[in-house]
């Protein structure tokens, strides 16, 4: 170990003074880190470097933990909205947890007041202060049965259980063994005693290919699981919950991949017929069949069919609707992930919020074929639109979409004055 980490030779006053100086330096560095994160997000540099968000950049590129990255990103966005928070963080008046707790309640009118009220307070004290200022509704009444805990037998002075106090317990199953080993730890005396309950995660690694899944199910989900377990008895005779959940998840994935990416779906008949008619009927040619009305009617019918087929094909090439074969080919080519590649060759690894993007925008007569379509996450799709049309155009488009959505929702809430037509 380096000598700089061995502080045995320092006196008490030197130790306290050094620690205080380091804390002050750490507060100043925290403010500088937040300022750098704000500027990174303003310049959209994480997206340019192939990351789907600032959080992803902090975790993957800077090596932060998920918790540290989440706190810093939230605090940086608070400082961007209210720049006075930078100085308060640098002085040690506010810490990152305080900014995260204040973030949902801050407005331009109360920001300075809340910053001053939370000055020098801990996270628990800030939560109590916010509960007084912004009361929340009562929690939902709930009564649930908790599993019984194993009682530790009394131990003698030699560190062994007292006689007659140990009961025979059944041996744990392979599925129960990882959970038992996670909830119990060895004591200094060599016995296993109950450990403090750990905060469980949604997906907890148990071994190389096994994970513990934790979530709370309501009554509706419980009923669906029981119905699925009953329907799957012919495939899962023992009713194993993990196997049933795997079947349910696989069915949902197939359904969504078919709906969004066209995997396993059939192409639309109208487009297929139009393409076949356009391919089989060259320009300027007529069909052999003569309809009633003579040769003139035959030429007119062939010309109309050729024009209709050409119009359908052209419309499909420059329409917002993407044919099934285009979506399927795009998904297979991009392997179901964002296709954005940064200048240094790093590809974005996002698989959530994927959207089909026109490389040449549709507003500039970009085609709807697989060569012009790619998968992008929502952040990189907005970045591409920003590069094509500029930031002001993109912001105006997003604002118009929000206004149109609010208008439509308002119209739905209002009762219609016109009588509806009944369909039979």
mmCIF file of C-alpha atoms in Angstrom:
data_model
loop_
_atom_site.group_PDB
_atom_site.id
_atom_site.type_symbol
_atom_site.label_atom_id
_atom_site.label_comp_id
_atom_site.label_asym_id
_atom_site.label_seq_id
_atom_site.Cartn_x
_atom_site.Cartn_y
_atom_site.Cartn_z
ATOM 1 C CA UNK A 1 0.000 0.000 0.000
ATOM 2 C CA UNK A 2 1.243 3.484 -0.863
ATOM 3 C CA UNK A 3 2.366 5.711 1.999
ATOM 4 C CA UNK A 4 -0.178 8.372 1.092
ATOM 5 C CA UNK A 5 -2.948 6.109 2.387
ATOM 6 C CA UNK A 6 -1.251 5.332 5.712
ATOM 7 C CA UNK A 7 -2.228 8.171 8.042
ATOM 8 C CA UNK A 8 -1.067 6.654 11.299
ATOM 9 C CA UNK A 9 1.565 9.359 11.788
ATOM 10 C CA UNK A 10 -0.919 12.250 11.605
ATOM 11 C CA UNK A 11 -2.118 13.915 14.772
ATOM 12 C CA UNK A 12 -5.794 14.352 15.559
ATOM 13 C CA UNK A 13 -5.898 18.012 14.575
ATOM 14 C CA UNK A 14 -4.014 17.355 11.341
ATOM 15 C CA UNK A 15 -6.330 14.461 10.506
ATOM 16 C CA UNK A 16 -9.482 16.532 11.090
ATOM 17 C CA UNK A 17 -8.119 19.541 9.184
ATOM 18 C CA UNK A 18 -7.052 17.372 6.260
ATOM 19 C CA UNK A 19 -10.438 15.659 6.087
ATOM 20 C CA UNK A 20 -12.288 18.988 6.138
ATOM 21 C CA UNK A 21 -10.075 20.324 3.353
ATOM 22 C CA UNK A 22 -10.688 17.209 1.252
ATOM 23 C CA UNK A 23 -14.464 17.477 1.749
ATOM 24 C CA UNK A 24 -14.368 21.089 0.588
ATOM 25 C CA UNK A 25 -12.355 20.069 -2.457
ATOM 26 C CA UNK A 26 -14.810 17.247 -3.102
ATOM 27 C CA UNK A 27 -17.766 19.665 -3.018
ATOM 28 C CA UNK A 28 -16.031 21.967 -5.489
ATOM 29 C CA UNK A 29 -15.221 18.993 -7.733
ATOM 30 C CA UNK A 30 -18.840 17.811 -7.541
ATOM 31 C CA UNK A 31 -20.023 21.194 -8.801
ATOM 32 C CA UNK A 32 -17.477 21.048 -11.622
ATOM 33 C CA UNK A 33 -18.632 17.536 -12.570
ATOM 34 C CA UNK A 34 -22.241 18.733 -12.710
ATOM 35 C CA UNK A 35 -21.211 21.682 -14.886
ATOM 36 C CA UNK A 36 -19.408 19.337 -17.291
ATOM 37 C CA UNK A 37 -22.431 17.022 -17.439
ATOM 38 C CA UNK A 38 -24.715 19.958 -18.206
ATOM 39 C CA UNK A 39 -22.494 21.066 -21.081
ATOM 40 C CA UNK A 40 -22.221 17.498 -22.372
ATOM 41 C CA UNK A 41 -25.988 17.211 -22.572
ATOM 42 C CA UNK A 42 -26.341 20.672 -24.107
ATOM 43 C CA UNK A 43 -23.945 19.715 -26.912
ATOM 44 C CA UNK A 44 -25.529 16.252 -27.345
ATOM 45 C CA UNK A 45 -22.043 14.751 -27.140
ATOM 46 C CA UNK A 46 -23.149 11.424 -25.584
ATOM 47 C CA UNK A 47 -25.432 10.847 -28.582
ATOM 48 C CA UNK A 48 -22.672 11.794 -31.020
ATOM 49 C CA UNK A 49 -20.371 9.293 -29.292
ATOM 50 C CA UNK A 50 -22.869 6.461 -29.748
ATOM 51 C CA UNK A 51 -24.550 6.398 -26.318
ATOM 52 C CA UNK A 52 -28.317 6.472 -26.008
ATOM 53 C CA UNK A 53 -28.357 8.953 -23.090
ATOM 54 C CA UNK A 54 -26.196 10.899 -20.663
ATOM 55 C CA UNK A 55 -26.889 8.222 -18.030
ATOM 56 C CA UNK A 56 -25.584 5.503 -20.356
ATOM 57 C CA UNK A 57 -22.435 7.551 -21.012
ATOM 58 C CA UNK A 58 -21.777 7.993 -17.281
ATOM 59 C CA UNK A 59 -22.145 4.272 -16.613
ATOM 60 C CA UNK A 60 -20.367 2.820 -19.646
ATOM 61 C CA UNK A 61 -17.716 5.432 -20.449
ATOM 62 C CA UNK A 62 -16.997 7.016 -17.061
ATOM 63 C CA UNK A 63 -17.401 3.824 -15.010
ATOM 64 C CA UNK A 64 -19.951 5.226 -12.534
ATOM 65 C CA UNK A 65 -22.396 2.951 -10.765
ATOM 66 C CA UNK A 66 -26.032 3.186 -11.745
ATOM 67 C CA UNK A 67 -26.937 4.949 -8.513
ATOM 68 C CA UNK A 68 -24.120 7.499 -8.745
ATOM 69 C CA UNK A 69 -24.864 8.180 -12.409
ATOM 70 C CA UNK A 70 -28.586 8.641 -11.741
ATOM 71 C CA UNK A 71 -27.960 11.102 -8.915
ATOM 72 C CA UNK A 72 -25.443 13.131 -10.905
ATOM 73 C CA UNK A 73 -27.591 13.300 -14.032
ATOM 74 C CA UNK A 74 -30.654 14.398 -12.040
ATOM 75 C CA UNK A 75 -28.619 16.966 -10.086
ATOM 76 C CA UNK A 76 -27.034 18.292 -13.290
ATOM 77 C CA UNK A 77 -30.458 18.862 -14.841
ATOM 78 C CA UNK A 78 -31.577 20.721 -11.727
ATOM 79 C CA UNK A 79 -28.479 22.930 -11.939
ATOM 80 C CA UNK A 80 -29.138 23.587 -15.599
ATOM 81 C CA UNK A 81 -32.609 24.912 -14.771
ATOM 82 C CA UNK A 82 -31.471 26.826 -11.679
ATOM 83 C CA UNK A 83 -27.770 27.822 -12.014
ATOM 84 C CA UNK A 84 -27.601 29.112 -8.431
ATOM 85 C CA UNK A 85 -27.478 25.473 -7.330
ATOM 86 C CA UNK A 86 -23.895 25.171 -8.650
ATOM 87 C CA UNK A 87 -22.567 27.542 -6.018
ATOM 88 C CA UNK A 88 -24.585 25.899 -3.251
ATOM 89 C CA UNK A 89 -23.139 22.485 -4.165
ATOM 90 C CA UNK A 90 -19.598 23.910 -4.298
ATOM 91 C CA UNK A 91 -20.031 25.439 -0.840
ATOM 92 C CA UNK A 92 -21.424 22.214 0.621
ATOM 93 C CA UNK A 93 -24.871 23.681 1.358
ATOM 94 C CA UNK A 94 -26.649 21.138 -0.868
ATOM 95 C CA UNK A 95 -25.632 17.578 -1.698
ATOM 96 C CA UNK A 96 -26.667 15.445 -4.655
ATOM 97 C CA UNK A 97 -29.392 13.587 -2.755
ATOM 98 C CA UNK A 98 -30.922 16.933 -1.777
ATOM 99 C CA UNK A 99 -31.127 18.039 -5.411
ATOM 100 C CA UNK A 100 -32.663 14.692 -6.394
ATOM 101 C CA UNK A 101 -35.320 15.004 -3.690
ATOM 102 C CA UNK A 102 -36.082 18.630 -4.621
ATOM 103 C CA UNK A 103 -36.217 18.032 -8.388
ATOM 104 C CA UNK A 104 -39.979 17.194 -8.673
ATOM 105 C CA UNK A 105 -41.031 20.227 -6.599
ATOM 106 C CA UNK A 106 -38.834 23.014 -7.986
ATOM 107 C CA UNK A 107 -40.316 25.954 -9.865
ATOM 108 C CA UNK A 108 -38.945 29.384 -10.673
ATOM 109 C CA UNK A 109 -41.006 30.911 -7.839
ATOM 110 C CA UNK A 110 -39.987 28.583 -5.000
ATOM 111 C CA UNK A 111 -36.514 27.370 -6.076
ATOM 112 C CA UNK A 112 -34.481 29.886 -4.051
ATOM 113 C CA UNK A 113 -36.714 29.452 -1.008
ATOM 114 C CA UNK A 114 -36.434 25.663 -1.079
ATOM 115 C CA UNK A 115 -32.675 25.778 -1.607
ATOM 116 C CA UNK A 116 -32.305 27.967 1.457
ATOM 117 C CA UNK A 117 -34.697 25.870 3.542
ATOM 118 C CA UNK A 118 -32.786 22.658 2.725
ATOM 119 C CA UNK A 119 -29.361 24.167 3.343
ATOM 120 C CA UNK A 120 -27.155 21.815 5.370
ATOM 121 C CA UNK A 121 -29.924 19.247 5.939
ATOM 122 C CA UNK A 122 -29.711 15.504 5.492
ATOM 123 C CA UNK A 123 -31.827 13.524 3.048
ATOM 124 C CA UNK A 124 -34.226 12.395 5.779
ATOM 125 C CA UNK A 125 -34.692 15.945 7.074
ATOM 126 C CA UNK A 126 -35.354 17.180 3.528
ATOM 127 C CA UNK A 127 -37.970 14.477 2.992
ATOM 128 C CA UNK A 128 -39.726 15.538 6.190
ATOM 129 C CA UNK A 129 -39.627 19.182 5.100
ATOM 130 C CA UNK A 130 -41.055 18.329 1.694
ATOM 131 C CA UNK A 131 -43.783 16.223 3.300
ATOM 132 C CA UNK A 132 -44.912 19.323 5.214
ATOM 133 C CA UNK A 133 -44.728 21.613 2.182
ATOM 134 C CA UNK A 134 -46.136 19.125 -0.326
ATOM 135 C CA UNK A 135 -48.324 16.591 1.540
ATOM 136 C CA UNK A 136 -49.032 13.320 -0.193
ATOM 137 C CA UNK A 137 -52.160 11.138 0.080
ATOM 138 C CA UNK A 138 -52.366 8.329 2.603
ATOM 139 C CA UNK A 139 -50.747 5.050 1.708
ATOM 140 C CA UNK A 140 -52.970 2.227 0.587
ATOM 141 C CA UNK A 141 -54.133 0.006 3.411
ATOM 142 C CA UNK A 142 -52.595 -3.399 3.082
ATOM 143 C CA UNK A 143 -52.395 -6.513 5.207
ATOM 144 C CA UNK A 144 -50.164 -9.287 4.002
ATOM 145 C CA UNK A 145 -48.743 -12.407 5.516
ATOM 146 C CA UNK A 146 -44.999 -12.426 6.117
ATOM 147 C CA UNK A 147 -42.951 -15.647 6.109
ATOM 148 C CA UNK A 148 -41.918 -16.916 9.515
ATOM 149 C CA UNK A 149 -38.282 -16.363 10.434
ATOM 150 C CA UNK A 150 -36.009 -19.094 11.661
ATOM 151 C CA UNK A 151 -35.224 -18.766 15.376
ATOM 152 C CA UNK A 152 -31.577 -18.958 16.381
ATOM 153 C CA UNK A 153 -30.922 -21.508 19.130
ATOM 154 C CA UNK A 154 -29.142 -20.297 22.250
ATOM 155 C CA UNK A 155 -25.378 -20.701 22.136
ATOM 156 C CA UNK A 156 -23.168 -21.951 24.959
ATOM 157 C CA UNK A 157 -19.865 -20.384 25.978
ATOM 158 C CA UNK A 158 -18.038 -22.855 23.714
ATOM 159 C CA UNK A 159 -19.887 -21.485 20.665
ATOM 160 C CA UNK A 160 -22.095 -24.566 20.086
ATOM 161 C CA UNK A 161 -25.892 -24.806 20.287
ATOM 162 C CA UNK A 162 -27.367 -25.755 23.613
ATOM 163 C CA UNK A 163 -28.594 -29.294 23.989
ATOM 164 C CA UNK A 164 -32.152 -29.964 22.938
ATOM 165 C CA UNK A 165 -32.549 -26.690 21.081
ATOM 166 C CA UNK A 166 -31.708 -27.738 17.518
ATOM 167 C CA UNK A 167 -34.532 -29.148 15.473
ATOM 168 C CA UNK A 168 -34.065 -31.144 12.333
ATOM 169 C CA UNK A 169 -34.739 -28.992 9.266
ATOM 170 C CA UNK A 170 -35.375 -30.331 5.776
ATOM 171 C CA UNK A 171 -32.495 -30.016 3.385
ATOM 172 C CA UNK A 172 -32.864 -27.085 1.010
ATOM 173 C CA UNK A 173 -33.679 -27.764 -2.617
ATOM 174 C CA UNK A 174 -31.311 -26.541 -5.372
ATOM 175 C CA UNK A 175 -33.726 -23.675 -6.071
ATOM 176 C CA UNK A 176 -33.802 -22.665 -2.389
ATOM 177 C CA UNK A 177 -30.081 -22.964 -1.743
ATOM 178 C CA UNK A 178 -29.006 -19.669 -3.358
ATOM 179 C CA UNK A 179 -31.746 -17.795 -1.487
ATOM 180 C CA UNK A 180 -30.775 -19.328 1.839
ATOM 181 C CA UNK A 181 -27.112 -18.555 1.251
ATOM 182 C CA UNK A 182 -28.038 -14.963 0.376
ATOM 183 C CA UNK A 183 -30.172 -14.371 3.461
ATOM 184 C CA UNK A 184 -27.860 -15.979 5.991
ATOM 185 C CA UNK A 185 -24.196 -15.248 6.732
ATOM 186 C CA UNK A 186 -21.587 -16.756 8.989
ATOM 187 C CA UNK A 187 -21.156 -15.316 12.472
ATOM 188 C CA UNK A 188 -17.823 -14.946 14.269
ATOM 189 C CA UNK A 189 -18.663 -18.087 16.236
ATOM 190 C CA UNK A 190 -18.990 -20.166 13.086
ATOM 191 C CA UNK A 191 -22.806 -20.438 13.149
ATOM 192 C CA UNK A 192 -25.191 -19.138 10.483
ATOM 193 C CA UNK A 193 -27.394 -16.364 11.789
ATOM 194 C CA UNK A 194 -30.032 -14.308 9.998
ATOM 195 C CA UNK A 195 -28.479 -11.364 8.193
ATOM 196 C CA UNK A 196 -30.105 -7.997 7.704
ATOM 197 C CA UNK A 197 -32.626 -8.069 4.845
ATOM 198 C CA UNK A 198 -31.007 -6.786 1.699
ATOM 199 C CA UNK A 199 -32.702 -4.500 -0.767
ATOM 200 C CA UNK A 200 -33.707 -6.868 -3.535
ATOM 201 C CA UNK A 201 -33.253 -5.901 -7.148
ATOM 202 C CA UNK A 202 -35.584 -6.745 -10.013
ATOM 203 C CA UNK A 203 -33.028 -9.138 -11.521
ATOM 204 C CA UNK A 204 -30.565 -10.632 -9.051
ATOM 205 C CA UNK A 205 -27.771 -12.840 -10.430
ATOM 206 C CA UNK A 206 -27.708 -16.232 -8.671
ATOM 207 C CA UNK A 207 -25.300 -18.168 -10.890
ATOM 208 C CA UNK A 208 -23.975 -18.117 -14.435
ATOM 209 C CA UNK A 209 -27.363 -18.662 -16.091
ATOM 210 C CA UNK A 210 -29.864 -18.267 -13.232
ATOM 211 C CA UNK A 211 -31.425 -15.072 -11.883
ATOM 212 C CA UNK A 212 -33.821 -14.228 -9.116
ATOM 213 C CA UNK A 213 -36.771 -12.143 -10.364
ATOM 214 C CA UNK A 214 -38.546 -9.860 -7.899
ATOM 215 C CA UNK A 215 -41.740 -7.931 -8.565
ATOM 216 C CA UNK A 216 -45.138 -7.310 -6.977
ATOM 217 C CA UNK A 217 -48.203 -8.657 -8.764
ATOM 218 C CA UNK A 218 -51.703 -7.238 -8.358
ATOM 219 C CA UNK A 219 -54.851 -9.356 -8.376
ATOM 220 C CA UNK A 220 -55.332 -9.077 -12.135
ATOM 221 C CA UNK A 221 -51.801 -10.252 -12.919
ATOM 222 C CA UNK A 222 -52.117 -13.087 -10.401
ATOM 223 C CA UNK A 223 -55.327 -14.214 -12.126
ATOM 224 C CA UNK A 224 -53.644 -14.079 -15.537
ATOM 225 C CA UNK A 225 -50.703 -16.120 -14.264
ATOM 226 C CA UNK A 226 -53.005 -18.750 -12.791
ATOM 227 C CA UNK A 227 -55.019 -18.959 -16.016
ATOM 228 C CA UNK A 228 -51.802 -19.260 -18.029
ATOM 229 C CA UNK A 229 -50.550 -21.969 -15.681
ATOM 230 C CA UNK A 230 -53.796 -23.895 -16.155
ATOM 231 C CA UNK A 231 -53.658 -23.564 -19.952
ATOM 232 C CA UNK A 232 -50.013 -24.639 -20.055
ATOM 233 C CA UNK A 233 -50.467 -27.828 -18.024
ATOM 234 C CA UNK A 234 -50.120 -29.983 -21.161
ATOM 235 C CA UNK A 235 -46.719 -28.394 -21.832
ATOM 236 C CA UNK A 236 -45.639 -27.816 -18.224
ATOM 237 C CA UNK A 237 -47.249 -30.647 -16.233
ATOM 238 C CA UNK A 238 -45.745 -29.613 -12.908
ATOM 239 C CA UNK A 239 -46.945 -26.002 -13.291
ATOM 240 C CA UNK A 240 -43.463 -24.544 -12.752
ATOM 241 C CA UNK A 241 -43.898 -20.778 -12.534
ATOM 242 C CA UNK A 242 -40.602 -19.973 -14.267
ATOM 243 C CA UNK A 243 -41.515 -22.167 -17.251
ATOM 244 C CA UNK A 244 -44.970 -20.603 -17.502
ATOM 245 C CA UNK A 245 -43.511 -17.080 -17.375
ATOM 246 C CA UNK A 246 -41.033 -18.052 -20.102
ATOM 247 C CA UNK A 247 -43.899 -19.192 -22.333
ATOM 248 C CA UNK A 248 -45.819 -15.974 -21.674
ATOM 249 C CA UNK A 249 -42.796 -13.788 -22.400
ATOM 250 C CA UNK A 250 -41.962 -15.720 -25.587
ATOM 251 C CA UNK A 251 -45.550 -15.337 -26.818
ATOM 252 C CA UNK A 252 -45.478 -11.584 -26.149
ATOM 253 C CA UNK A 253 -42.129 -11.176 -27.911
ATOM 254 C CA UNK A 254 -43.407 -13.022 -30.999
ATOM 255 C CA UNK A 255 -46.560 -10.912 -31.073
ATOM 256 C CA UNK A 256 -44.722 -7.594 -30.699
ATOM 257 C CA UNK A 257 -42.015 -8.524 -33.232
ATOM 258 C CA UNK A 258 -44.722 -9.437 -35.703
ATOM 259 C CA UNK A 259 -46.639 -6.213 -35.084
ATOM 260 C CA UNK A 260 -43.682 -3.802 -35.088
ATOM 261 C CA UNK A 261 -41.067 -5.444 -37.275
ATOM 262 C CA UNK A 262 -43.152 -7.764 -39.464
ATOM 263 C CA UNK A 263 -41.346 -10.911 -38.344
ATOM 264 C CA UNK A 264 -43.565 -13.819 -39.358
ATOM 265 C CA UNK A 265 -46.235 -11.532 -40.877
ATOM 266 C CA UNK A 266 -47.632 -11.756 -44.402
ATOM 267 C CA UNK A 267 -47.332 -8.771 -46.774
ATOM 268 C CA UNK A 268 -50.410 -6.735 -47.574
ATOM 269 C CA UNK A 269 -52.307 -8.064 -50.590
ATOM 270 C CA UNK A 270 -52.856 -4.656 -52.182
ATOM 271 C CA UNK A 271 -49.150 -3.848 -52.315
ATOM 272 C CA UNK A 272 -48.258 -7.336 -53.520
ATOM 273 C CA UNK A 273 -50.858 -7.177 -56.328
ATOM 274 C CA UNK A 274 -49.759 -3.668 -57.324
ATOM 275 C CA UNK A 275 -46.118 -4.689 -57.529
ATOM 276 C CA UNK A 276 -46.985 -7.822 -59.518
ATOM 277 C CA UNK A 277 -49.174 -5.845 -61.918
ATOM 278 C CA UNK A 278 -46.496 -3.178 -62.312
ATOM 279 C CA UNK A 279 -43.864 -5.843 -62.958
ATOM 280 C CA UNK A 280 -45.924 -7.931 -65.373
ATOM 281 C CA UNK A 281 -47.287 -4.955 -67.358
ATOM 282 C CA UNK A 282 -44.488 -2.955 -68.969
ATOM 283 C CA UNK A 283 -45.005 0.681 -69.811
ATOM 284 C CA UNK A 284 -46.861 1.185 -73.103
ATOM 285 C CA UNK A 285 -48.051 -2.427 -73.350
ATOM 286 C CA UNK A 286 -51.656 -3.606 -73.457
ATOM 287 C CA UNK A 287 -53.277 -6.846 -72.339
ATOM 288 C CA UNK A 288 -54.451 -9.518 -74.771
ATOM 289 C CA UNK A 289 -57.920 -9.833 -73.281
ATOM 290 C CA UNK A 290 -60.469 -7.633 -75.041
ATOM 291 C CA UNK A 291 -63.240 -6.437 -72.741
ATOM 292 C CA UNK A 292 -66.723 -5.597 -74.045
ATOM 293 C CA UNK A 293 -66.604 -2.412 -76.112
ATOM 294 C CA UNK A 294 -63.869 -3.256 -78.610
ATOM 295 C CA UNK A 295 -60.181 -2.459 -78.933
ATOM 296 C CA UNK A 296 -60.542 1.129 -77.781
ATOM 297 C CA UNK A 297 -62.019 0.036 -74.450
ATOM 298 C CA UNK A 298 -59.260 -2.557 -74.134
ATOM 299 C CA UNK A 299 -56.540 0.089 -74.550
ATOM 300 C CA UNK A 300 -58.293 2.421 -72.089
ATOM 301 C CA UNK A 301 -58.655 -0.343 -69.468
ATOM 302 C CA UNK A 302 -55.007 -1.382 -69.831
ATOM 303 C CA UNK A 303 -53.808 2.202 -69.570
ATOM 304 C CA UNK A 304 -55.929 2.773 -66.454
ATOM 305 C CA UNK A 305 -54.629 -0.425 -64.845
ATOM 306 C CA UNK A 306 -51.028 0.531 -65.654
ATOM 307 C CA UNK A 307 -51.514 4.036 -64.216
ATOM 308 C CA UNK A 308 -53.161 2.663 -61.073
ATOM 309 C CA UNK A 309 -50.383 0.124 -60.525
ATOM 310 C CA UNK A 310 -47.670 2.733 -61.067
ATOM 311 C CA UNK A 311 -49.432 5.120 -58.679
ATOM 312 C CA UNK A 312 -49.708 2.437 -55.987
ATOM 313 C CA UNK A 313 -46.040 1.508 -56.301
ATOM 314 C CA UNK A 314 -44.882 5.122 -56.222
ATOM 315 C CA UNK A 315 -47.122 5.870 -53.285
ATOM 316 C CA UNK A 316 -45.755 2.885 -51.378
ATOM 317 C CA UNK A 317 -42.202 4.012 -52.157
ATOM 318 C CA UNK A 318 -42.756 7.489 -50.675
ATOM 319 C CA UNK A 319 -45.335 6.811 -47.952
ATOM 320 C CA UNK A 320 -45.112 6.751 -44.191
ATOM 321 C CA UNK A 321 -46.393 3.193 -44.115
ATOM 322 C CA UNK A 322 -43.557 0.709 -44.261
ATOM 323 C CA UNK A 323 -44.309 -2.633 -45.905
ATOM 324 C CA UNK A 324 -43.872 -5.776 -43.873
ATOM 325 C CA UNK A 325 -40.902 -6.972 -45.909
ATOM 326 C CA UNK A 326 -39.116 -3.638 -45.388
ATOM 327 C CA UNK A 327 -39.609 -3.718 -41.612
ATOM 328 C CA UNK A 328 -38.530 -7.340 -41.450
ATOM 329 C CA UNK A 329 -35.437 -6.761 -43.582
ATOM 330 C CA UNK A 330 -34.472 -3.676 -41.554
ATOM 331 C CA UNK A 331 -34.839 -5.545 -38.256
ATOM 332 C CA UNK A 332 -32.768 -8.475 -39.499
ATOM 333 C CA UNK A 333 -30.043 -6.222 -40.905
ATOM 334 C CA UNK A 334 -29.761 -4.043 -37.771
ATOM 335 C CA UNK A 335 -30.119 -7.083 -35.447
ATOM 336 C CA UNK A 336 -32.900 -5.473 -33.406
ATOM 337 C CA UNK A 337 -30.835 -2.606 -31.982
ATOM 338 C CA UNK A 338 -30.028 1.020 -32.706
ATOM 339 C CA UNK A 339 -27.965 1.360 -35.892
ATOM 340 C CA UNK A 340 -26.282 4.657 -35.014
ATOM 341 C CA UNK A 341 -22.482 4.494 -35.316
ATOM 342 C CA UNK A 342 -20.279 7.217 -33.858
ATOM 343 C CA UNK A 343 -17.266 8.724 -35.580
ATOM 344 C CA UNK A 344 -14.910 6.425 -33.651
ATOM 345 C CA UNK A 345 -16.842 3.317 -34.761
ATOM 346 C CA UNK A 346 -18.803 2.766 -31.549
ATOM 347 C CA UNK A 347 -22.358 1.588 -32.178
ATOM 348 C CA UNK A 348 -25.232 2.439 -29.873
ATOM 349 C CA UNK A 349 -26.382 -0.650 -27.940
ATOM 350 C CA UNK A 350 -29.919 0.563 -27.145
ATOM 351 C CA UNK A 351 -32.746 -1.922 -27.728
ATOM 352 C CA UNK A 352 -35.573 0.061 -26.114
ATOM 353 C CA UNK A 353 -37.668 2.822 -27.739
ATOM 354 C CA UNK A 354 -36.568 1.774 -31.228
ATOM 355 C CA UNK A 355 -38.061 3.686 -34.155
ATOM 356 C CA UNK A 356 -37.860 3.326 -37.936
ATOM 357 C CA UNK A 357 -35.899 6.249 -39.356
ATOM 358 C CA UNK A 358 -35.574 7.494 -42.948
ATOM 359 C CA UNK A 359 -31.897 8.074 -43.755
ATOM 360 C CA UNK A 360 -33.029 10.543 -46.395
ATOM 361 C CA UNK A 361 -36.027 12.213 -44.740
ATOM 362 C CA UNK A 362 -39.491 11.586 -46.080
ATOM 363 C CA UNK A 363 -39.972 15.362 -46.421
ATOM 364 C CA UNK A 364 -37.117 15.306 -48.952
ATOM 365 C CA UNK A 365 -38.631 12.482 -50.994
ATOM 366 C CA UNK A 366 -36.810 9.746 -49.146
ATOM 367 C CA UNK A 367 -37.874 6.274 -50.155
ATOM 368 C CA UNK A 368 -39.550 3.655 -47.988
ATOM 369 C CA UNK A 369 -37.292 0.809 -49.076
ATOM 370 C CA UNK A 370 -34.913 -1.106 -46.835
ATOM 371 C CA UNK A 371 -31.899 0.782 -48.197
ATOM 372 C CA UNK A 372 -33.293 4.072 -46.807
ATOM 373 C CA UNK A 373 -34.770 2.717 -43.547
ATOM 374 C CA UNK A 374 -32.845 1.943 -40.379
ATOM 375 C CA UNK A 375 -33.555 1.347 -36.699
ATOM 376 C CA UNK A 376 -32.669 4.164 -34.318
ATOM 377 C CA UNK A 377 -33.441 4.709 -30.662
ATOM 378 C CA UNK A 378 -35.599 7.729 -29.916
ATOM 379 C CA UNK A 379 -32.652 9.881 -28.830
ATOM 380 C CA UNK A 380 -30.622 9.236 -31.984
ATOM 381 C CA UNK A 381 -33.733 9.642 -34.144
ATOM 382 C CA UNK A 382 -34.147 13.144 -32.703
ATOM 383 C CA UNK A 383 -30.433 13.778 -33.245
ATOM 384 C CA UNK A 384 -30.752 12.816 -36.921
ATOM 385 C CA UNK A 385 -33.769 15.116 -37.320
ATOM 386 C CA UNK A 386 -31.775 17.884 -35.659
ATOM 387 C CA UNK A 387 -28.949 17.413 -38.150
ATOM 388 C CA UNK A 388 -31.361 17.393 -41.092
ATOM 389 C CA UNK A 389 -33.721 20.224 -40.167
ATOM 390 C CA UNK A 390 -32.056 22.118 -37.319
ATOM 391 C CA UNK A 391 -32.865 22.424 -33.629
ATOM 392 C CA UNK A 392 -35.574 25.082 -34.060
ATOM 393 C CA UNK A 393 -37.504 23.035 -36.595
ATOM 394 C CA UNK A 394 -37.336 19.931 -34.420
ATOM 395 C CA UNK A 395 -38.509 21.831 -31.319
ATOM 396 C CA UNK A 396 -41.406 23.356 -33.282
ATOM 397 C CA UNK A 397 -42.379 19.914 -34.592
ATOM 398 C CA UNK A 398 -42.373 18.382 -31.106
ATOM 399 C CA UNK A 399 -44.406 21.292 -29.720
ATOM 400 C CA UNK A 400 -46.923 20.938 -32.553
ATOM 401 C CA UNK A 401 -47.257 17.218 -31.853
ATOM 402 C CA UNK A 402 -47.914 17.867 -28.172
ATOM 403 C CA UNK A 403 -50.458 20.591 -28.957
ATOM 404 C CA UNK A 404 -52.226 18.356 -31.471
ATOM 405 C CA UNK A 405 -52.317 15.488 -28.982
ATOM 406 C CA UNK A 406 -53.762 17.744 -26.273
ATOM 407 C CA UNK A 407 -56.365 19.028 -28.738
ATOM 408 C CA UNK A 408 -57.409 15.507 -29.694
ATOM 409 C CA UNK A 409 -57.641 14.398 -26.061
ATOM 410 C CA UNK A 410 -59.728 17.484 -25.266
ATOM 411 C CA UNK A 411 -62.070 16.718 -28.118
ATOM 412 C CA UNK A 412 -62.496 13.185 -26.887
ATOM 413 C CA UNK A 413 -63.426 14.398 -23.420
ATOM 414 C CA UNK A 414 -66.075 16.801 -24.734
ATOM 415 C CA UNK A 415 -69.464 15.274 -25.633
ATOM 416 C CA UNK A 416 -70.109 15.321 -29.344
ATOM 417 C CA UNK A 417 -72.982 17.545 -30.488
ATOM 418 C CA UNK A 418 -73.519 15.623 -33.709
ATOM 419 C CA UNK A 419 -75.532 12.400 -33.587
ATOM 420 C CA UNK A 420 -73.473 9.356 -34.343
ATOM 421 C CA UNK A 421 -74.351 7.149 -37.265
ATOM 422 C CA UNK A 422 -75.316 3.673 -36.251
ATOM 423 C CA UNK A 423 -73.685 0.857 -38.190
ATOM 424 C CA UNK A 424 -75.522 -2.412 -38.584
#
